[in-house]
Coordinates of C-alpha atoms in Angstrom, one line a residue:
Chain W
X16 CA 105.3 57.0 79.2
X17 CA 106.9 55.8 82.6
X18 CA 103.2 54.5 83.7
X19 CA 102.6 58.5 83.5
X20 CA 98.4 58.4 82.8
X21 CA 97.5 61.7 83.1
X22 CA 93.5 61.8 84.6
X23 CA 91.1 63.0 82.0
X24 CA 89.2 66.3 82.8
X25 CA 86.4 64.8 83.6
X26 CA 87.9 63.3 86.3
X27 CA 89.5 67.0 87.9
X28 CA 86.0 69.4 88.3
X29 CA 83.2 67.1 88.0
X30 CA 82.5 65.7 90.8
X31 CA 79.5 63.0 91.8
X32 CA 76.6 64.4 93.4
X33 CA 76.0 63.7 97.1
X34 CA 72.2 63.9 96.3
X35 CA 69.5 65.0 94.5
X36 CA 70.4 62.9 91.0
X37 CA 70.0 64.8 87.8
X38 CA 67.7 67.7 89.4
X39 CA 68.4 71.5 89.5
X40 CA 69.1 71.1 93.7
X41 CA 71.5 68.4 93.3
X42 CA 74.7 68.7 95.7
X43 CA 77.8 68.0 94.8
X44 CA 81.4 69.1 96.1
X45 CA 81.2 72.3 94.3
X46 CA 78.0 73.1 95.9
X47 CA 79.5 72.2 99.3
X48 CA 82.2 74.1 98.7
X49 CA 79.8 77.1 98.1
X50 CA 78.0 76.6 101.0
X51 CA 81.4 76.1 103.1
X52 CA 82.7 79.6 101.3
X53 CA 79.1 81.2 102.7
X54 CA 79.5 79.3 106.1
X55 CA 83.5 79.8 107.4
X56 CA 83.1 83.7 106.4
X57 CA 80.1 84.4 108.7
X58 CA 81.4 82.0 111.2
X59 CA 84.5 84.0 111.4
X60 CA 82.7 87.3 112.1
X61 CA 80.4 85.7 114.7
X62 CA 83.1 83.9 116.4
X63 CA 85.4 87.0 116.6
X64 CA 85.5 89.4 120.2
X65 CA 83.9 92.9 119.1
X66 CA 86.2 94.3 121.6
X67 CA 88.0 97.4 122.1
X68 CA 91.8 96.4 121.4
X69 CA 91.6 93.6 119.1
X70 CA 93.0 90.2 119.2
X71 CA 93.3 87.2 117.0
X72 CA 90.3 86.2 114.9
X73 CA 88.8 90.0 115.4
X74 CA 92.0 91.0 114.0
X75 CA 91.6 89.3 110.7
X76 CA 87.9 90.2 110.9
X77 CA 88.8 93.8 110.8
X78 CA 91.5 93.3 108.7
X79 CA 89.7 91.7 106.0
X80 CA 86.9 94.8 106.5
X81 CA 89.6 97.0 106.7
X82 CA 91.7 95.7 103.2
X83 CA 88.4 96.0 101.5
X84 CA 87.9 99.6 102.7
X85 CA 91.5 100.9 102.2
X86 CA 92.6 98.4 98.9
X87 CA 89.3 98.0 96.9
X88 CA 87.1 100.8 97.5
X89 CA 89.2 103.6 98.1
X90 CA 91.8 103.2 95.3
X91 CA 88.8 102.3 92.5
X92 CA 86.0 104.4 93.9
X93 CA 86.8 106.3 96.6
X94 CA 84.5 107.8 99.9
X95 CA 81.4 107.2 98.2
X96 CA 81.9 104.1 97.6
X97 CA 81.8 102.7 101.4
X98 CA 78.1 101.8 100.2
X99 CA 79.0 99.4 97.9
X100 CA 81.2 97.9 100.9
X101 CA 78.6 94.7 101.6
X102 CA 78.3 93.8 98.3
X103 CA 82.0 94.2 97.4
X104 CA 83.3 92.3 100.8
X105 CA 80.7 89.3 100.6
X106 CA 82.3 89.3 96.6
X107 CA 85.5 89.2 98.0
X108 CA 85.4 87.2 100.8
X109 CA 83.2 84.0 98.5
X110 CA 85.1 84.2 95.6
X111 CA 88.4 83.9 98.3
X112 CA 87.0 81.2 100.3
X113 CA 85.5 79.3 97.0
X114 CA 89.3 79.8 95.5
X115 CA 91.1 78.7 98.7
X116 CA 89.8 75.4 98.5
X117 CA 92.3 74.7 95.6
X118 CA 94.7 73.9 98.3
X119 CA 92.7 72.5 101.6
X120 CA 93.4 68.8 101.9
X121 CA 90.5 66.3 101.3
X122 CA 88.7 69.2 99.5
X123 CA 91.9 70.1 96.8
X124 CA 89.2 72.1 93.9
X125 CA 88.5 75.5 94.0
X126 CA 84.5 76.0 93.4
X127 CA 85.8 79.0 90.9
X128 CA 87.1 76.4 88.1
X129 CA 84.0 75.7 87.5
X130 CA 82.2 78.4 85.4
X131 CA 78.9 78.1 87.8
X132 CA 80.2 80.0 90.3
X133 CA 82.4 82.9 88.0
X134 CA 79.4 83.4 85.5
X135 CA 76.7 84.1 88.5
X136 CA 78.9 86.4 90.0
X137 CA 79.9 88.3 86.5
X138 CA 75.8 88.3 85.8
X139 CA 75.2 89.7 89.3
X140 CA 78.5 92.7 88.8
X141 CA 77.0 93.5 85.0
X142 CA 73.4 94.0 87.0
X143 CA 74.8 95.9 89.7
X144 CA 76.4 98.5 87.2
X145 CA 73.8 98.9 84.9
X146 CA 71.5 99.3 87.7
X147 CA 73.8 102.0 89.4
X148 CA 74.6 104.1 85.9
X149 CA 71.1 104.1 85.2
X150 CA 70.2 105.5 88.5
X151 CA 72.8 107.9 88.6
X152 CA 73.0 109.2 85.0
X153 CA 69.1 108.3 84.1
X154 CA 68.8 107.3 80.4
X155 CA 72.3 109.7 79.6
X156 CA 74.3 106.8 80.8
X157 CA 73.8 104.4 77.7
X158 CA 73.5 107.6 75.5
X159 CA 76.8 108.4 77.1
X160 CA 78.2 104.5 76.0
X161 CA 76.9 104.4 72.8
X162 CA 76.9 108.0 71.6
X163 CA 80.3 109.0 73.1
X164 CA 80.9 112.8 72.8
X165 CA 84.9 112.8 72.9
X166 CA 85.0 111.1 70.0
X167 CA 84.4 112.5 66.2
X168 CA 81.3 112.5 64.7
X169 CA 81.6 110.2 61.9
X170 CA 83.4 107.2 64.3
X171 CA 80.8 107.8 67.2
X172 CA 78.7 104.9 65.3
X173 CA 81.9 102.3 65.2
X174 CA 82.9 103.8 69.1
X175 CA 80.2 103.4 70.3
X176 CA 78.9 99.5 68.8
X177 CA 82.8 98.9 70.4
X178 CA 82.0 100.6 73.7
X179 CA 78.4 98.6 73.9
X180 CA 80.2 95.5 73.5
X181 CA 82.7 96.3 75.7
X182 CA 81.0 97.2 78.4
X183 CA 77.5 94.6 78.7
X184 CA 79.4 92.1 77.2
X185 CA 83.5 91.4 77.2
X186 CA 82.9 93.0 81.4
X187 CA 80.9 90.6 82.9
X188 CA 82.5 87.6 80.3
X189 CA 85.9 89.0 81.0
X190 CA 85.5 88.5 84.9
X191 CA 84.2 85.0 84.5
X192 CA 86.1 83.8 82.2
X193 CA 89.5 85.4 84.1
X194 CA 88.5 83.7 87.5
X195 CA 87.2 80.5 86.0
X196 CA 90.3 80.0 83.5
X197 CA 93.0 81.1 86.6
X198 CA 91.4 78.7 88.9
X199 CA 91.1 76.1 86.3
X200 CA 94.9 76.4 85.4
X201 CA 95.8 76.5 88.9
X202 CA 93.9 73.1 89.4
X203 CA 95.4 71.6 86.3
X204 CA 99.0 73.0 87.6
X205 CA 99.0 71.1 90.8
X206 CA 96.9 68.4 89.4
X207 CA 99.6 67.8 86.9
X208 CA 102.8 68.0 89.5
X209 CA 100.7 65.8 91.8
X210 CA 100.2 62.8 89.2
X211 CA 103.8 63.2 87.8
X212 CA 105.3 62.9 91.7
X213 CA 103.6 59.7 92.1
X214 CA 104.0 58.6 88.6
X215 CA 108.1 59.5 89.2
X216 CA 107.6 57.8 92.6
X217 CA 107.0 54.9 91.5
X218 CA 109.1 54.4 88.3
X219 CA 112.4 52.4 89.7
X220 CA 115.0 54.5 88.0
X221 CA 113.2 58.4 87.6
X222 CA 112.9 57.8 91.6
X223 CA 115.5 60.7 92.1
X224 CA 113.9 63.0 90.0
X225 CA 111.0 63.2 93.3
X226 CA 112.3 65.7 95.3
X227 CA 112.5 67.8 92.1
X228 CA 108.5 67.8 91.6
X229 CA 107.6 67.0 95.3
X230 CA 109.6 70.6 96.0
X231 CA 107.7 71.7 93.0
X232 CA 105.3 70.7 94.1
X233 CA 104.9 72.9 97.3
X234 CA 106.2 75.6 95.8
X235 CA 103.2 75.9 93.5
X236 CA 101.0 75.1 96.3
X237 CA 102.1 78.2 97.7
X238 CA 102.0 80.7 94.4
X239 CA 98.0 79.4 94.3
X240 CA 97.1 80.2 97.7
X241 CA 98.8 83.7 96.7
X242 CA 96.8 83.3 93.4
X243 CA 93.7 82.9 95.2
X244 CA 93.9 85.9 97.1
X245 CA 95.0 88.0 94.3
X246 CA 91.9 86.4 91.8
X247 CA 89.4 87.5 94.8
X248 CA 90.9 90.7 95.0
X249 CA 91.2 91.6 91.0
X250 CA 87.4 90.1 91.1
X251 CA 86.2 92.5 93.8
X252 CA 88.4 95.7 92.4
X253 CA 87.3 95.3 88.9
X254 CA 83.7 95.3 90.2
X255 CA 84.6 98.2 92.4
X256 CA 86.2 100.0 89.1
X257 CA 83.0 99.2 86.8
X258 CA 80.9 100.5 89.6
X259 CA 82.4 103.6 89.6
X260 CA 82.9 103.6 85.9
X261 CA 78.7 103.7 85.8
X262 CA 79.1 106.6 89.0
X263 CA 80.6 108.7 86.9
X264 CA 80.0 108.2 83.5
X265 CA 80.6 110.9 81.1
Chain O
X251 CA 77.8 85.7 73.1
X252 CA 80.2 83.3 73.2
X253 CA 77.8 82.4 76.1
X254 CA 75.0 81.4 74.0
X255 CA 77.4 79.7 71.5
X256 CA 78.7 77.7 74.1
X257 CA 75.3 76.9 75.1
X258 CA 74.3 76.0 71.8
X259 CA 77.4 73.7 71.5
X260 CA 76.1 72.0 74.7
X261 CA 72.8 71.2 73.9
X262 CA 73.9 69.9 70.3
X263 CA 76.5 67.9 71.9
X264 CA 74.5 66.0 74.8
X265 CA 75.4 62.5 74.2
X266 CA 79.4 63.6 74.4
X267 CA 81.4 64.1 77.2
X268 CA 80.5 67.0 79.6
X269 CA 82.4 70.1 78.8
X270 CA 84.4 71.7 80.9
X271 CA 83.4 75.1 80.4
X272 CA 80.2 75.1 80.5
X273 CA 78.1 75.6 83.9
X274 CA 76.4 73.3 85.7
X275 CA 72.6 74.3 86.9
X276 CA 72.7 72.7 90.3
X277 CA 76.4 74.3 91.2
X278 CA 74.9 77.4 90.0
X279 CA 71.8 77.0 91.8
X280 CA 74.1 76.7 95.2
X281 CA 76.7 79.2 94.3
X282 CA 73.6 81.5 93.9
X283 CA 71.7 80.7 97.4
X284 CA 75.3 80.7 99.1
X285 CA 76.1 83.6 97.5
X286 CA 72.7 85.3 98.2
X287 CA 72.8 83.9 102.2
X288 CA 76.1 85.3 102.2
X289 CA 75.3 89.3 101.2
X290 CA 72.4 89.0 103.4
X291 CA 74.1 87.9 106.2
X292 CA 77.4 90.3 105.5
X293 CA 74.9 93.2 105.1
X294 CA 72.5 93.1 107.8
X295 CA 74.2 90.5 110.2
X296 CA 78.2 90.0 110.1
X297 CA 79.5 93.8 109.2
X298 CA 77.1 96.2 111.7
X299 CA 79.1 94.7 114.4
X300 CA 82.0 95.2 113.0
X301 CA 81.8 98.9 111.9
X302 CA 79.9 99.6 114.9
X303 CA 83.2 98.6 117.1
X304 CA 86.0 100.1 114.4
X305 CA 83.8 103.7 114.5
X306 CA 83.9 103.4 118.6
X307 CA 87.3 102.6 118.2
X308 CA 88.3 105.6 116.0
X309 CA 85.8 107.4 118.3
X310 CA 87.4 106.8 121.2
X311 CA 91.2 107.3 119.6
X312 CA 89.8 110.8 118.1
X313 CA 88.2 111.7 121.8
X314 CA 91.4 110.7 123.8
X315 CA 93.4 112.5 121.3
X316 CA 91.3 115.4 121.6
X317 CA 91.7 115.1 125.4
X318 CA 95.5 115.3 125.6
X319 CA 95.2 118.2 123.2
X320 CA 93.3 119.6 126.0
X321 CA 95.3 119.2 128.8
X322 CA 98.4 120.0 126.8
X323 CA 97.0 123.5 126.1
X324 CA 95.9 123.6 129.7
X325 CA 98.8 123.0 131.5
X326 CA 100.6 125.3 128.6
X327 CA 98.4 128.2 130.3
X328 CA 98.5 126.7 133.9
X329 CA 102.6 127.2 133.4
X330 CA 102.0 130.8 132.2
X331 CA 99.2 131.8 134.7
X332 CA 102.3 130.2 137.1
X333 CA 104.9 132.3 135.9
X334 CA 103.0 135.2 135.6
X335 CA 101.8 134.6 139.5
X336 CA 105.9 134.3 139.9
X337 CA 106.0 137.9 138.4
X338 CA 104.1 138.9 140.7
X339 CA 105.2 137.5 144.0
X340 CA 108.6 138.8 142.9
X341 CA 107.5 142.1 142.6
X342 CA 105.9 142.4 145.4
X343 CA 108.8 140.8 147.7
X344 CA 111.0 143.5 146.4
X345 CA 108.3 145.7 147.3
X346 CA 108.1 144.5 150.6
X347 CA 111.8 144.1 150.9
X348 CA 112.4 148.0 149.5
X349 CA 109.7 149.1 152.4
X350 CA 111.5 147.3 155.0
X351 CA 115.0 148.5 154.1
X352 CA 113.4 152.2 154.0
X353 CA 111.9 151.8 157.5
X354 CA 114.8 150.0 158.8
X355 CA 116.5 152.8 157.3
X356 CA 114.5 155.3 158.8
X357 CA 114.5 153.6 162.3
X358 CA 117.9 154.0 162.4
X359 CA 118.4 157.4 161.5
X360 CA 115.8 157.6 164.1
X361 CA 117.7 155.2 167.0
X362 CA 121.2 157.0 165.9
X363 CA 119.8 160.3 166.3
X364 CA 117.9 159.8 169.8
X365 CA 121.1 158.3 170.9
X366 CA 122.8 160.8 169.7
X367 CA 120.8 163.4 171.5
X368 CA 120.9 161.8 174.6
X369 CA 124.9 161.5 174.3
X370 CA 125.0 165.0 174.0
X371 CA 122.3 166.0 176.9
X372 CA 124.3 163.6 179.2
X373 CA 127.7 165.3 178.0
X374 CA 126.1 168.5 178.9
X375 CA 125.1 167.8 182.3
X376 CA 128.1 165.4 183.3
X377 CA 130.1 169.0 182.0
X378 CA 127.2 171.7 184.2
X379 CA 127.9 169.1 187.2
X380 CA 132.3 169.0 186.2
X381 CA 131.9 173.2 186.2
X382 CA 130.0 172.9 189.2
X383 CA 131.8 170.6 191.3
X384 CA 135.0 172.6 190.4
X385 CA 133.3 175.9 191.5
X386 CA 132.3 174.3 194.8
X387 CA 135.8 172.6 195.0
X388 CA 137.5 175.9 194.2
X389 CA 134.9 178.4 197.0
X390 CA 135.9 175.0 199.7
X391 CA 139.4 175.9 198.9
X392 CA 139.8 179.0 199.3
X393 CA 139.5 180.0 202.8
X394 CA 141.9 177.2 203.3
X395 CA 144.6 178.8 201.0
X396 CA 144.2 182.0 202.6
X397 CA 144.7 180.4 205.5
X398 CA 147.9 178.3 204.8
X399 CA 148.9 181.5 202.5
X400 CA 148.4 183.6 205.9
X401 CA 150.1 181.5 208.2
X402 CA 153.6 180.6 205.7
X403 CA 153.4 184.1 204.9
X404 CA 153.6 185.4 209.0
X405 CA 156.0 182.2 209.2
X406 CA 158.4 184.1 206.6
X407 CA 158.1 188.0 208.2
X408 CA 157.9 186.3 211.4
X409 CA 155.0 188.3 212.4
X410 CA 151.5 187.7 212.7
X411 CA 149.8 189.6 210.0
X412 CA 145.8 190.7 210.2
X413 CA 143.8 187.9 209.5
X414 CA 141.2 190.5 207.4
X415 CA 143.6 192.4 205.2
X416 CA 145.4 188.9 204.5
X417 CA 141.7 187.2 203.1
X418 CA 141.4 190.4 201.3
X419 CA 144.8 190.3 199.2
X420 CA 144.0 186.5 198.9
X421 CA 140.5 187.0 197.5
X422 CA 142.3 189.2 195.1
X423 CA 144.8 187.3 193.8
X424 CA 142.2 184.4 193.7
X425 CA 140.0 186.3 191.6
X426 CA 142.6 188.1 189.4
X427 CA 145.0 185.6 189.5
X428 CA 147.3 187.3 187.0
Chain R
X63 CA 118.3 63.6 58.6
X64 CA 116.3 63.1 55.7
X65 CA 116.4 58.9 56.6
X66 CA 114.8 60.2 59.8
X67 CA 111.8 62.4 58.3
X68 CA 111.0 60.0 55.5
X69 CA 111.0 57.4 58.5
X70 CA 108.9 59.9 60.9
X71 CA 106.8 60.5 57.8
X72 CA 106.3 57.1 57.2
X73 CA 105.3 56.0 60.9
X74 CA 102.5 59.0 60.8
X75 CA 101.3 57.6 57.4
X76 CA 100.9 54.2 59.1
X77 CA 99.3 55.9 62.1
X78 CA 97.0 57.9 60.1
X79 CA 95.4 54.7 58.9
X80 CA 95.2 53.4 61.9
X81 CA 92.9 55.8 63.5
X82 CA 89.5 56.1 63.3
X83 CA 87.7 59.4 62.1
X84 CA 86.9 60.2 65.9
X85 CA 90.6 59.8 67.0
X86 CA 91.9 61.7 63.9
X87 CA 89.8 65.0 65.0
X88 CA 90.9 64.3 68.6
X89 CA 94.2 64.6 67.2
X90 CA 93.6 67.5 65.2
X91 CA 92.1 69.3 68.3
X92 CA 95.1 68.2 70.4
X93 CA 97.5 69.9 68.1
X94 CA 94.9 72.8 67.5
X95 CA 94.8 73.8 71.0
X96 CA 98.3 73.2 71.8
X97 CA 99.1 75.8 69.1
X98 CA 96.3 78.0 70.2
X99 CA 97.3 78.4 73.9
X100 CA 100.8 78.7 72.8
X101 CA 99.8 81.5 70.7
X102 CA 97.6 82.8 72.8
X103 CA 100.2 83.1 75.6
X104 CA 102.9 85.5 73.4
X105 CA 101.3 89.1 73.5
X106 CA 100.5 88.8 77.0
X107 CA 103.5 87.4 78.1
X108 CA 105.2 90.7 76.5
X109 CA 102.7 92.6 77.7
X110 CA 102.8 91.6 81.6
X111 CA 106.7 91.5 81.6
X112 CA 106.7 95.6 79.9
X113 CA 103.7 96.2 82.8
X114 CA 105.5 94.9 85.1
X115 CA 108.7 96.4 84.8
X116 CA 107.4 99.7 84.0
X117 CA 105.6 99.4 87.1
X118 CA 108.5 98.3 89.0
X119 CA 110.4 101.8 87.5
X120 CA 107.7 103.5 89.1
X121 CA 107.9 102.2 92.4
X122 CA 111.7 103.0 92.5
X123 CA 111.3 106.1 91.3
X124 CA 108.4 107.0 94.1
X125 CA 108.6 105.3 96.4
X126 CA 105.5 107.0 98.5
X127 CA 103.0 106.1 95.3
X128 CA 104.0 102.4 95.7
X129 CA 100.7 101.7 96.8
X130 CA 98.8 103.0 94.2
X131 CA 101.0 101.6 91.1
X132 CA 100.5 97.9 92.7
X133 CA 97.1 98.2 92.9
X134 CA 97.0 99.5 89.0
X135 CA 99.8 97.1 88.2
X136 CA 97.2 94.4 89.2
X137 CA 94.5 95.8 87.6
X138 CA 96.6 95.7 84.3
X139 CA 97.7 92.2 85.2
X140 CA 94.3 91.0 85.3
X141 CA 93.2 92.6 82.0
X142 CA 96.3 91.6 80.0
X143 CA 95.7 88.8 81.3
X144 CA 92.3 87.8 80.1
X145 CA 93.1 87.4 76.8
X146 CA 95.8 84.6 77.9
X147 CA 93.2 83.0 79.9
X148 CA 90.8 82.9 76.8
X149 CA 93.5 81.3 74.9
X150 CA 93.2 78.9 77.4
X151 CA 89.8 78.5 77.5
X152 CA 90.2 77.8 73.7
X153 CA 92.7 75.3 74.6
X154 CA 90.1 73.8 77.1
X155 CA 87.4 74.0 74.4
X156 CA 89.1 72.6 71.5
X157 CA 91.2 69.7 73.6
X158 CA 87.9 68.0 75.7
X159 CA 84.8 69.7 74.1

C-alpha cells in the first residue's frame, strides 16, 4: 500500500560475503563487525594517557573498567569476583561494540542479531560456570543441582530434572536468544521506520505525515543506542550472577 | 534443545530460504577469533595498564591522605607543646617579675633606711655643732655683758664699782639666771 | 453488517482458490506468528509494568538503595523479558522459516 514494500528478511542480516565464498573463513559484514568490536576496544585502551589525573579517552577507559568493577561485579558477585574482571569486561565491552553498530552510519546492523555471535558467547558463559562450580564445589555442585536438599524428598526428582534444565540449558539459550531477539527487534524497529519515512516521503499526499516518522525515527535511534548498552550490560551481569551462582552453590 | 531442533529444521530445509535464526559458521568462526583476540588482549595487554595506573592512583590518594593526617596530628601537638611552652614562659616571668619587685622592694627599704640614717647622723651633728656654737657664742658674750652690765651699772650709782666683784655677781646671774 | 461479512467471506473464498499450497501455508504462518508474538507479548508486558513499578516504590521509598534495586530491576527486566523475546523468535520462526 502507498508503494510501501517492506524488504524481506533476507535482505536486513544477511549480508554478501566480502570473500572466502561458501567456506567456514568467509567474511562478511558481520565478521567485520566482529573484528571492528575486537579492534576499537583495544585501540581505545592503547590510545588512552595512563596518567595520573585522567583526561578524555583515559577517562572513558577507566570508566568503562571502573562500571564493570562497581555495576557488574560487585552487585552480582562481589570482591572475589575482581578475577573474573577480563573475562566479564572483554564480554561487555564486544557484545557493546558488536550491538552499537545498530546505529553507526554505513554499518546500520548490530553483529548480535545474528545468533553467531549471542550463541558463542552463551556456549563460552555455560563453560565458564560449569567449569568454576566444578572447581569450587568438586562433584557436590551437580549433586547440589540435581539432588537439591531444600526441597522434600519425594519432589527432589521433578526439582531437580527442572533445576538441570534450567541451569545447562534455558541459561546459556536464554542469554542468546535475549541478545539475539533484542538486537534483532531493534534492527527490524528502525528498519521498519526507515522504509516507511521514505515510502511516506515519496507518496504525494502522506508527505506530511514525514516529520511524524522522521522524529520517530530519531527517537528510536536513540532508545537503541540506550538498548545496546543495557543488552551488554544484562549480558555481562547475568554471566557475572551465574558465575557466582556456581561460587556458591548450595 | 531447541538448538538441535533448529539445526535439524536447517539441514532438512536447505534448498529454502536461509533462516534467520539459525547461525552462520563463518560469522561464528569470526565472532570466535575476535572474541578470543579480544580476552587475550583485555587480559594480558589492555587492562594491566590500566589497573596498574587506578591502584597508583588510589595509592597515592590513600598516601597523601595519610600525610595530612599526619601533619594535622602534628601541628595538633606542635600547638600544645606551644601552649604548654606559653605556660611556662609565663610562669617563669612572674617569677622573675615577683623576684624583682622583692629586691626592688628590699633595695628600697634598704636606700630609705641608709637615707634615713644619714638624715638623722647629719641632724645630730648640725644640732652638737648648733649647742656648740651657742656655748662659744654665749662664753664670747659674757665678758662683754659684764662689761656693758659694769659700766651702765657705775653710770646709774654714778660711781665706779670694782671691776672683780662686778664679773663675779655677773658670772652669777649668768649661771643662775633665775 | 452481515452484507459486509458474507462479502468479506466471499472475497477470502475467492482468494483461497487463488493461492497456491505454498502461499496458503505462508499465510497460515503469517497469521500464526502474528497471534504468537501477540500472545507472547501479554504476561510480560504485565509482568515488566508490576517490576517496574514496584521497583520504582522502592526507590522512593529508599532512596540510598536506589542503586541496588536498578541493577535488580534490570536483571528482572531481562528475565521477564526472555520469554517475550522467544515469542518473538517464534514469530521470526514461523513468519520466514
Amino acid at each position: 500500500m502507498f508503494g510501501f514494500e517492506y524488504p524481506s528478511i533476507q535482505d536486513l542480516v544477511v549480508w554478501p560475503n566480502y570473500f572466502g565464498g561458501d567456506s567456514f573463513w568467509a567474511l562478511n559484514k558481520i565478521g567485520l563487525i566482529s573484528l571492528l568490536a575486537m579492534i576499537l576496544p583495544a585501540l581505545m585502551f592503547l590510545l588512552s594517557k595512563k596518567e595520573m589525573v585522567p583526561r578524555g579517552l583515559q577517562n572513558v577507559v577507566e570508566g568503562s573498567v571502573e562500571f564493570v568493577e562497581n555495576q557488574i561485579i560487585m552487585p552480582a558477585i562481589g570482591p572475589e569476583g575482581l578475577r573474573y574482571l577480563p573475562l566479564l569486561l572483554s564480554i561487555f565491552l564486544f557484545v557493546f561494540f558488536g550491538n552499537i553498530f545498530e546505529v553507526i552510519p554505513t554499518f546500520q546492523m548490530p553483529a548480535n542479531a545474528r545468533m553467531a555471535n549471542p550463541m558463542f558467547l552463551a556456549l563460552i558463559v555455560l563453560v565458564v560456570f560449569t567449569v568454576i562450580g566444578f572447581k569450587h564445589n568438586g562433584l557436590s555442585y551437580l549433586k547440589g543441582i540435581a539432588w537439591p536438599h531444600d526441597v522434600p524428598i519425594g519432589l527432589r526428582p521433578l526439582v531437580g530434572f527442572i533445576e538441570l534444565l534450567s541451569v545447562f540449558l534455558i541459561r546459556p539459550f536464554g542469554l542468546a536468544v535475549r541478545l539475539f531477539a533484542n538486537m534483532l527487534a531493534g534492527h527490524i524497529l528502525l528498519v521498519t521506520f526507515g522504509a516507511l519515512t521514505i515510502a511516506v516521503f515519496t507518496t504525494s499526499v502522506l508527505v506530511v505525515l514525514t516529520p511524524l516518522t522522521f522524529g520517530m525515527l530519531i527517537i528510536l535511534t536513540a532508545f537503541e543506542m540506550f538498548v545496546s548498552f543495557l543488552q551488554a550490560f544484562v549480558f555481562a551481569i547475568l554471566t557475572a550472577v551465574y558465575i557466582d551462582s556456581s561460587l556458591h552453590a548450595h | 534443545m531447541l538448538f538441535a531442533l533448529l539445526f535439524a529444521e536447517a539441514a532438512e530445509g536447505e534448498e529454502e530460504a536461509i533462516n534467520p535464526v539459525i547461525p552462520e559458521i563463518s560469522e561464528m568462526f569470526w565472532g570466535i577469533i575476535a572474541f578470543a583476540a579480544l580476552y587475550v588482549l583485555v587480559t594480558y595487554v589492555l587492562l594491566p595498564p590500566i589497573q596498574r595506573i587506578r591502584n597508583d592512583r588510589a595509592a597515592t590518594i590513600q598516601a597523601d591522605l595519610d600525610a595530612a593526617d599526619a601533619a594535622r596530628a602534628q601541628a595538633i601537638s606542635a600547638s600544645a607543646e606551644m601552649a604548654d611552652q606559653l605556660a611556662d614562659v609565663r610562669a617563669e616571668a612572674a617569677a622573675i617579675i615577683d623576684a624583682v619587685r622583692a629586691e626592688a622592694d628590699a633595695e628600697r627599704e634598704r636606700l630609705v633606711a641608709r637615707a634615713e640614717r644619714e638624715v638623722n647622723a647629719m641632724r645630730e651633728i648640725a644640732e652638737s655643732e648648733i649647742v656648740a656654737e651657742r656655748e662659744q657664742a654665749l662664753a664670747s658674750l659674757r665678758p662683754q655683758v659684764a662689761e656693758l652690765a659694769v659700766s651702765a651699772a657705775s653710770r646709774v650709782t654714778g660711781r665706779s664699782i670694782d671691776g672683780g666683784s662686778a664679773q663675779s655677781v655677773v658670772d652669777r646671774y649668768l649661771t643662775n639666771p633665775n | 453488517m452481515s452484507v459486509l461479512a458474507t462479502i468479506g467471506m466471499q472475497a477470502v473464498e475467492v482468494a483461497q482458490e487463488a493461492f497456491t499450497a505454498a502461499e496458503e501455508r505462508n499465510i497460515a504462518g503469517a497469521a500464526g506468528a502474528g497471534m504468537a508474538y501477540g500472545l507472547a507479548a501479554i504476561g510480560p508486558g504485565i509482568g515488566i509494568g508490576y517490576l517496574v513499578g514496584q521497583a520504582v516504590q522502592a526507590m522512593a521509598r529508599q532512596p540510598e538503595s536506589a542503586g541496588a534495586v536498578r541493577t535488580n530491576m534490570f536483571l528482572g527486566i531481562a528475565f521477564t523479558e526472555a520469554l517475550a523475546l522467544i515469542g518473538f523468535v517464534v514469530f521470526i520462526l514461523l513468519k520466514f522459516a
